[in-house]
mmCIF file of C-alpha atoms in Angstrom:
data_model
loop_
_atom_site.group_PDB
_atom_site.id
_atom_site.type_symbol
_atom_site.label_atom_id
_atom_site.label_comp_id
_atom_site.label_asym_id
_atom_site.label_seq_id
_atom_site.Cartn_x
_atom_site.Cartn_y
_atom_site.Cartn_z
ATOM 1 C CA UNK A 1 0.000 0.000 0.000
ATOM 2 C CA UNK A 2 3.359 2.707 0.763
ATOM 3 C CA UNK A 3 4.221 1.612 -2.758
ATOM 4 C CA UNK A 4 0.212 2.570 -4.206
ATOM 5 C CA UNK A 5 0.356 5.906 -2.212
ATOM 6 C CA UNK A 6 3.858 6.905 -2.869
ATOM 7 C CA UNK A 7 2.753 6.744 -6.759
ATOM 8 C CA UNK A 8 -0.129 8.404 -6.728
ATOM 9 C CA UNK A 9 2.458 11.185 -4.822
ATOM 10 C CA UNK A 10 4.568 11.345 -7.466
ATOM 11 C CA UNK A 11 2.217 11.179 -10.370
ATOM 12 C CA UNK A 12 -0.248 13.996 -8.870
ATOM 13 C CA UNK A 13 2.943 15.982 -8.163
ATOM 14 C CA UNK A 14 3.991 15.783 -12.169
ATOM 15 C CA UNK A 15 0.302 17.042 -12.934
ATOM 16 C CA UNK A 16 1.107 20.033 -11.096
ATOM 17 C CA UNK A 17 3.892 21.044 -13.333
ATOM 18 C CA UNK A 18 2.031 20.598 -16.836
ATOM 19 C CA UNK A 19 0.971 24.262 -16.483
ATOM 20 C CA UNK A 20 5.075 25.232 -16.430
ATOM 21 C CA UNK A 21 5.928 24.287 -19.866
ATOM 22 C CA UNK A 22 4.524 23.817 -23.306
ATOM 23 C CA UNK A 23 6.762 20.231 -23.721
ATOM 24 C CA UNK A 24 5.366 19.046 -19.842
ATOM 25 C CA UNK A 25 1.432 18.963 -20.192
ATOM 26 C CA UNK A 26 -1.193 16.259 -19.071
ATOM 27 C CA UNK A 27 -3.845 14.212 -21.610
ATOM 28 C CA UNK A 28 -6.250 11.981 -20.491
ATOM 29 C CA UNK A 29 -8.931 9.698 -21.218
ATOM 30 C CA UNK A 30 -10.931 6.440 -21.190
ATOM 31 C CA UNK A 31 -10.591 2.781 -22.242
ATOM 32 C CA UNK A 32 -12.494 0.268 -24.232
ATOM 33 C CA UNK A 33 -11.069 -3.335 -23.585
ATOM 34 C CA UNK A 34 -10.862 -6.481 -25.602
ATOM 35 C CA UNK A 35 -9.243 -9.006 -23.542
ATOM 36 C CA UNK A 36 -7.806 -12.961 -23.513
ATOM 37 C CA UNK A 37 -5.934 -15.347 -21.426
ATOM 38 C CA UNK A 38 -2.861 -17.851 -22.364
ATOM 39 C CA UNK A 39 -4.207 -20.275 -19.667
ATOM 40 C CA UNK A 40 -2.955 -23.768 -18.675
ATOM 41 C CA UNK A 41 -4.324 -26.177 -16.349
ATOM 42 C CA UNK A 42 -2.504 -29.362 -15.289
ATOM 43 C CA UNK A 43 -0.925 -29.385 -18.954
ATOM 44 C CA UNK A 44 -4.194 -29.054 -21.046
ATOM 45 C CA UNK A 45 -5.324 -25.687 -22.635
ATOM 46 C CA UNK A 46 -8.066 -24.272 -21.322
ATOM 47 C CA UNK A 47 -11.323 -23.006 -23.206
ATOM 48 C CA UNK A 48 -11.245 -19.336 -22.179
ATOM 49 C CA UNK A 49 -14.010 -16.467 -23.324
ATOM 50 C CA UNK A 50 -13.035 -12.663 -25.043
ATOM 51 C CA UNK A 51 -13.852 -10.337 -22.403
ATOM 52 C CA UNK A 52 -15.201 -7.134 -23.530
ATOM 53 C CA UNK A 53 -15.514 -4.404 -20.714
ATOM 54 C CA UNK A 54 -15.857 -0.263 -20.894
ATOM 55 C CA UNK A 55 -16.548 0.458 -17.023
ATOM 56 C CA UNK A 56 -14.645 1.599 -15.243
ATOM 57 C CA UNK A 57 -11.352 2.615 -17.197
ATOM 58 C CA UNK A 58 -9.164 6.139 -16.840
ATOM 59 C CA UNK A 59 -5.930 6.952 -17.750
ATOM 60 C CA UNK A 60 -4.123 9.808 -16.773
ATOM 61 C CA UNK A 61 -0.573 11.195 -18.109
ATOM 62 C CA UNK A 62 1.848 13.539 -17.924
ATOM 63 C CA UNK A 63 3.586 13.981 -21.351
ATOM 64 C CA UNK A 64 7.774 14.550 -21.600
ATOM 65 C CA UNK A 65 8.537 16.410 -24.831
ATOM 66 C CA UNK A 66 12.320 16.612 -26.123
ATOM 67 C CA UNK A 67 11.277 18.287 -28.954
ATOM 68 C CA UNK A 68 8.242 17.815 -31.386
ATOM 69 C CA UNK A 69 9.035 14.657 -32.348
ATOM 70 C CA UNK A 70 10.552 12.490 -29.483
ATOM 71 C CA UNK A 71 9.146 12.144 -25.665
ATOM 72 C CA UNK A 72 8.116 10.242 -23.075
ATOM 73 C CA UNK A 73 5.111 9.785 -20.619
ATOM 74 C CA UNK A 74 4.001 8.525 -17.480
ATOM 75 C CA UNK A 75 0.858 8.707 -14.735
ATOM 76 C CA UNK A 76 -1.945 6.929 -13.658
ATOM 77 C CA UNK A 77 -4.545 4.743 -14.699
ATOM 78 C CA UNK A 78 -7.420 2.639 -13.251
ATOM 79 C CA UNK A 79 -8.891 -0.681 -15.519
ATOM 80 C CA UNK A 80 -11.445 -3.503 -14.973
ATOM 81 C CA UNK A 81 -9.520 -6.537 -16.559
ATOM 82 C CA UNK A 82 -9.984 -10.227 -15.653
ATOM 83 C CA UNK A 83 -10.545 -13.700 -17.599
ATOM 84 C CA UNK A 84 -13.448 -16.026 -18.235
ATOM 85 C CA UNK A 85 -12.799 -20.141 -18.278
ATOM 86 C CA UNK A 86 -15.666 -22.301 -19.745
ATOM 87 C CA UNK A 87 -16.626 -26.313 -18.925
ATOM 88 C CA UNK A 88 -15.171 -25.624 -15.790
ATOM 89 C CA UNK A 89 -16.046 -28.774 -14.531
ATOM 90 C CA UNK A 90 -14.336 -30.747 -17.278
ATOM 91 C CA UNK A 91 -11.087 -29.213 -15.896
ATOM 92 C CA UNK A 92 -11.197 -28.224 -12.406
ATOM 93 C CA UNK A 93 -12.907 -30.272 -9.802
ATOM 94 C CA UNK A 94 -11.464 -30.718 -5.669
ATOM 95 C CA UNK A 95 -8.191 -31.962 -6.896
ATOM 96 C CA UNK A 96 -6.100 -32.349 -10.161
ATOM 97 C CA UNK A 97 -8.512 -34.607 -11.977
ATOM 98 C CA UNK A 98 -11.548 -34.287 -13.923
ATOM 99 C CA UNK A 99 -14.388 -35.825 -11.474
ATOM 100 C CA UNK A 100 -16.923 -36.985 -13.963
ATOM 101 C CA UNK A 101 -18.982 -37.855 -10.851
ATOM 102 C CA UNK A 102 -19.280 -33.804 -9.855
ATOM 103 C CA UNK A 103 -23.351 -32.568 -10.132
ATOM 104 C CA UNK A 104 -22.243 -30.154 -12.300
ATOM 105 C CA UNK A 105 -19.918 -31.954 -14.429
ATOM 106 C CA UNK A 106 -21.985 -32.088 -17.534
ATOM 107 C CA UNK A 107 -23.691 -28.713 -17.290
ATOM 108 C CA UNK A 108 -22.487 -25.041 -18.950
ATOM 109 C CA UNK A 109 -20.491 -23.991 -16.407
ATOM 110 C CA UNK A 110 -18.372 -20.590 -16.928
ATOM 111 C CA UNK A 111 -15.873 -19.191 -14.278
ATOM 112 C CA UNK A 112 -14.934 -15.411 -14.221
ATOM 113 C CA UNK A 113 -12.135 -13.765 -12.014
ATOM 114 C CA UNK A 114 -11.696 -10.260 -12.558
ATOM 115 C CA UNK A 115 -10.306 -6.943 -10.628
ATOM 116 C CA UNK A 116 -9.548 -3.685 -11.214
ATOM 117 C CA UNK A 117 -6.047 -2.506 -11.117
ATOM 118 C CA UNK A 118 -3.875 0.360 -10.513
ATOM 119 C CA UNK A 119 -1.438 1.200 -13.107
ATOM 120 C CA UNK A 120 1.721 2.923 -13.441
ATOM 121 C CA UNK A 121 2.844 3.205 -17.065
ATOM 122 C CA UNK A 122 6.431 4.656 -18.360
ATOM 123 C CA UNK A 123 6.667 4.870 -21.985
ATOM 124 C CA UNK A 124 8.741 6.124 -25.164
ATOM 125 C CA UNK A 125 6.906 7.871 -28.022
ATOM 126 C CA UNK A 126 7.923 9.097 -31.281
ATOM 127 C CA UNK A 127 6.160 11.195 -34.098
ATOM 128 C CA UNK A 128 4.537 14.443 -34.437
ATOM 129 C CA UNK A 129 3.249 15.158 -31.353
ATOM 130 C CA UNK A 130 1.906 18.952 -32.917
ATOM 131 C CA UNK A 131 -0.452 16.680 -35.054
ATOM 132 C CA UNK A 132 -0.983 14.038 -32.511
ATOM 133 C CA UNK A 133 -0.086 11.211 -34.183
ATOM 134 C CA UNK A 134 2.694 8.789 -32.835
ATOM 135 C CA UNK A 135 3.899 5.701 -31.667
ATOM 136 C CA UNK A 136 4.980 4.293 -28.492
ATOM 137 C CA UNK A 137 5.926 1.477 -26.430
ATOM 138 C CA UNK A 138 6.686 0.703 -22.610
ATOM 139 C CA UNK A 139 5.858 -1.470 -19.939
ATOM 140 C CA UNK A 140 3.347 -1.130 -16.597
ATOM 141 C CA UNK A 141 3.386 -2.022 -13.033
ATOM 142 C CA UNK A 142 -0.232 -2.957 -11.794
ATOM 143 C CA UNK A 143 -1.624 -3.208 -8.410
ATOM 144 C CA UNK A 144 -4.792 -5.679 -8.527
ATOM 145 C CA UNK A 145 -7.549 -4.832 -5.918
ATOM 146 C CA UNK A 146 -11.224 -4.884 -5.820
ATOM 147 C CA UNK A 147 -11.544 -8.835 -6.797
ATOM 148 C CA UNK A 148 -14.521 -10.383 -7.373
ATOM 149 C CA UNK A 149 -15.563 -13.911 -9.085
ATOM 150 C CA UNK A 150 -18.387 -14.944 -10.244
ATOM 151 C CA UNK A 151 -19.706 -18.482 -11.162
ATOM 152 C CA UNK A 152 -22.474 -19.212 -14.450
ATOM 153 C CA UNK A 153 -24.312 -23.091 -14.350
ATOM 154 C CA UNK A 154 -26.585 -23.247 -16.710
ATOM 155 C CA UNK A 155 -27.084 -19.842 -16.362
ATOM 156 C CA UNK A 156 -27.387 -19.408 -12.540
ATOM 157 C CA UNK A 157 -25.267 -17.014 -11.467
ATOM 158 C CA UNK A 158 -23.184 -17.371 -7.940
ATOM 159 C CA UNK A 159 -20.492 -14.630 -6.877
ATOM 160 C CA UNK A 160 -18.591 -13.424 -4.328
ATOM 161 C CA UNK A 161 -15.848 -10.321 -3.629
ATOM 162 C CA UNK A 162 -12.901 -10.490 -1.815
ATOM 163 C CA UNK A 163 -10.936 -7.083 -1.649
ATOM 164 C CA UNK A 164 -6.956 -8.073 -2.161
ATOM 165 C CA UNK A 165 -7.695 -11.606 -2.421
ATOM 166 C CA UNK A 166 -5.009 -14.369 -2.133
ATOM 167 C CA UNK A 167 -6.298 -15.460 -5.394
ATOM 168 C CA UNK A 168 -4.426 -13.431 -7.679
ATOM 169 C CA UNK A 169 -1.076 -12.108 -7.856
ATOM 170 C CA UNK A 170 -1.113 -8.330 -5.958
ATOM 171 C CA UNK A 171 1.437 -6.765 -8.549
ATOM 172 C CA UNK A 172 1.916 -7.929 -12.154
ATOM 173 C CA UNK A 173 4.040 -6.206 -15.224
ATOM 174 C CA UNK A 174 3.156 -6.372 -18.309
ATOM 175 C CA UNK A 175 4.935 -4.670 -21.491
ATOM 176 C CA UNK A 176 2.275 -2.589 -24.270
ATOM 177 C CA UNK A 177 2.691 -0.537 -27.645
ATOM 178 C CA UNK A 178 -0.232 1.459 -29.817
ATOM 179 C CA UNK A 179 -0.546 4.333 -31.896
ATOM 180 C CA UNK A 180 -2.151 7.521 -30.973
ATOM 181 C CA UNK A 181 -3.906 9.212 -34.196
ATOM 182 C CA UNK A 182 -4.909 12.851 -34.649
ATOM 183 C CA UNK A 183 -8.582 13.588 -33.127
ATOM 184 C CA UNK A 184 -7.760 11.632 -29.791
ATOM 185 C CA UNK A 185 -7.878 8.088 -31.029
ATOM 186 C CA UNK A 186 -5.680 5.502 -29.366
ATOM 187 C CA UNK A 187 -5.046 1.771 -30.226
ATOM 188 C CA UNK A 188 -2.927 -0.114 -27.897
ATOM 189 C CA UNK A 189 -2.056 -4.120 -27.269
ATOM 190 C CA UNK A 190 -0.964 -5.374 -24.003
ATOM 191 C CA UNK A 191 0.560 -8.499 -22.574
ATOM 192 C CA UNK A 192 0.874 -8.836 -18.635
ATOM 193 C CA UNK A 193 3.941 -11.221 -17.915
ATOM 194 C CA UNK A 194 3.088 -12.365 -14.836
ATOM 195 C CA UNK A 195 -0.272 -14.883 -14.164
ATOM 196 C CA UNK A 196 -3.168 -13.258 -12.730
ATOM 197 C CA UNK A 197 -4.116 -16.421 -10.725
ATOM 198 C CA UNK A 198 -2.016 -16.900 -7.681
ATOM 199 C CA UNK A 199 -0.617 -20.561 -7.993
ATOM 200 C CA UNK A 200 -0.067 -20.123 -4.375
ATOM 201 C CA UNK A 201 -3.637 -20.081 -3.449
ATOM 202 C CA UNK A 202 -5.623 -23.224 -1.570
ATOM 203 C CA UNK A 203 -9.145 -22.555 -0.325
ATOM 204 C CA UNK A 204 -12.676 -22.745 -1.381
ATOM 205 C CA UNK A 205 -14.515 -21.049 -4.051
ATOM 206 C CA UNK A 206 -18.492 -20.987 -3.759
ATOM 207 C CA UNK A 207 -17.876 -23.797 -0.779
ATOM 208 C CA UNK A 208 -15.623 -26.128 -2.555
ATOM 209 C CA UNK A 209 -12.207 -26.952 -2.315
ATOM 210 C CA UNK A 210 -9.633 -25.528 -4.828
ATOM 211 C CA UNK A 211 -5.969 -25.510 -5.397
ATOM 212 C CA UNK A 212 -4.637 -22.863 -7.913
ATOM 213 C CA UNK A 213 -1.718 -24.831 -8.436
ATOM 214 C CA UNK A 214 -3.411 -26.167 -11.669
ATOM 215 C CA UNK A 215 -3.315 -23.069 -13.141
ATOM 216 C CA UNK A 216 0.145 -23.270 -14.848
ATOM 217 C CA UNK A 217 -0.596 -20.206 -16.754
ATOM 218 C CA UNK A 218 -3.263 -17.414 -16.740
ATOM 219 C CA UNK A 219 -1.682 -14.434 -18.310
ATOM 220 C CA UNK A 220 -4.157 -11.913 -19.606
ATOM 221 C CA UNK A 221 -3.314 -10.044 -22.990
ATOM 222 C CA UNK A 222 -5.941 -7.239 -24.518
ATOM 223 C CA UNK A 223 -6.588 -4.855 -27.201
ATOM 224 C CA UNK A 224 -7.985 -1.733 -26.139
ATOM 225 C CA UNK A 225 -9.550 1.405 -28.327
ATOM 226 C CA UNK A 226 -9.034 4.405 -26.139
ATOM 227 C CA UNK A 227 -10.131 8.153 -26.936
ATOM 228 C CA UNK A 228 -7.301 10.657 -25.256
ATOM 229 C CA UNK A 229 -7.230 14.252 -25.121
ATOM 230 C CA UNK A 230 -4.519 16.661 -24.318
ATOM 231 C CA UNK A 231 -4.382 20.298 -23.047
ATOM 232 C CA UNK A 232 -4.236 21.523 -26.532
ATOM 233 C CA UNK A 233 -7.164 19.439 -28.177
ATOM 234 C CA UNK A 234 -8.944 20.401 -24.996
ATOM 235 C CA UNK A 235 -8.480 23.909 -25.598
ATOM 236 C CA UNK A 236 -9.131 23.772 -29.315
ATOM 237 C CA UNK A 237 -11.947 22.092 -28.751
ATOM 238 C CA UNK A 238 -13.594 24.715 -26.372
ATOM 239 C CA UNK A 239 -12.999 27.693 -28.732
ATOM 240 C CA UNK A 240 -14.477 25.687 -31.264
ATOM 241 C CA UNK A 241 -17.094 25.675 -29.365
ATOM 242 C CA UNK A 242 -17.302 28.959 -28.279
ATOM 243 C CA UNK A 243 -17.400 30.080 -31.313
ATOM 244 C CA UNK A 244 -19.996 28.112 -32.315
ATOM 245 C CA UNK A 245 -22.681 29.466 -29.593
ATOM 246 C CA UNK A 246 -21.459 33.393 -30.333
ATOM 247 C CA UNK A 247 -22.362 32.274 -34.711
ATOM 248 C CA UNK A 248 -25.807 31.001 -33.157
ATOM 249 C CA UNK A 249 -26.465 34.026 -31.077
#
């Protein structure tokens, strides 16, 4: 948690200097999300769902310009990311093997972990930043809280939260590159290179027993389609504006 607040320190401390320079400034925006999972359990591949989320995503930066065509940027930003397995029961029962004897062993079953996280990105961009349009690549550290699971047979839905739970991995890094295009649209891919499940983990889930040993991998990639402003589009955008509502007086 010293690590969360000294961050969030630093990162509101940078937004406080975007007003002292033309190549320091701050853009933000939101998140659409497109995710998978690489998943693994006890050697066999498991059947995993696209995730598709849009609540609640934020991203905020401070921007590092050299010049107009080189720069870096960091901040803040706050995502809803997670994976979905399907025929649970054909994979995971109390122990390592498939119990064809479980109730719900023949039924639609579909498992979903998810959490938000707290990110801290640093990146490298290059382009025309006076047109917006560049390219740029770094890597994230992410703070998972806010879990929550939730359990689908046959359409009946069970689920549970569990603040920092013990069932996924507290930090995780992951490495991402996009394009940011003139009029605020952003297209980024990201792969996290740590699992999201916490092999660790032994407990119950809905009342049974689990072991997330099985899990040999669960690492979470996603596409997202973002729409970010900076100071300057802001700006433009509310003399455009303005000018619109003195032509209509």
């Amino acid at each position: 948690m010293k690590k969360v607040l000294l961050a969030m320190v630093l990162s509101l401390a940078l937004v406080s200097l975007e007003a002292q320079s033309d190549k320091i400034y701050h853009s933000w925006g939101m998140e659409f999300i497109l995710s998978g999972a690489d998943m693994n359990n006890s050697g066999t591949d498991v059947n995993t769902n696209m995730r598709f989320t849009l609540f609640f995503h934020t991203q905020q930066f401070i921007n590092f310009d050299l010049n107009d065509n080189v720069g870096l940027f960091t901040g803040f930003a706050i995502r809803n990311v997670g994976l979905i397995m399907e025929d649970y029961y054909q994979l995971v029962t109390a122990g390592t093997d498939v119990d064809q004897g479980h109730p719900d062993y023949n039924k639609n079953t579909k498992i979903k972990h998810r959490s938000y996280t707290l990110g801290f990105p640093l990146a490298f961009k290059i382009g025309s930043f006076d047109n917006n349009y560049f390219f740029y690549a770094g890597g994230e550290y992410e703070w998972n809280f806010a879990y929550k699971q939730k359990k689908f047979i046959d359409g009946e839905k069970y689920k549970f939260t569990d603040g920092t739970s013990d069932r996924m991995n507290p930090w995780i890094p992951s490495l991402f590159a996009g394009v940011q295009l003139p009029g605020g649209v952003n297209l980024k891919f990201k792969y996290y290179l740590k699992d999201f499940l916490n092999h660790d983990f032994t407990g119950t889930d809905f009342g049974e027993p689990v072991d997330y040993s099985q899990f040999e991998s669960s690492n979470i990639w996603y596409i997202s389609l973002a729409f970010i402003l900076n100071r300057k589009q802001f700006n433009k955008i509310m003399k455009e504006a303005e000018e619109f509502r003195s032509a209509s007086r």
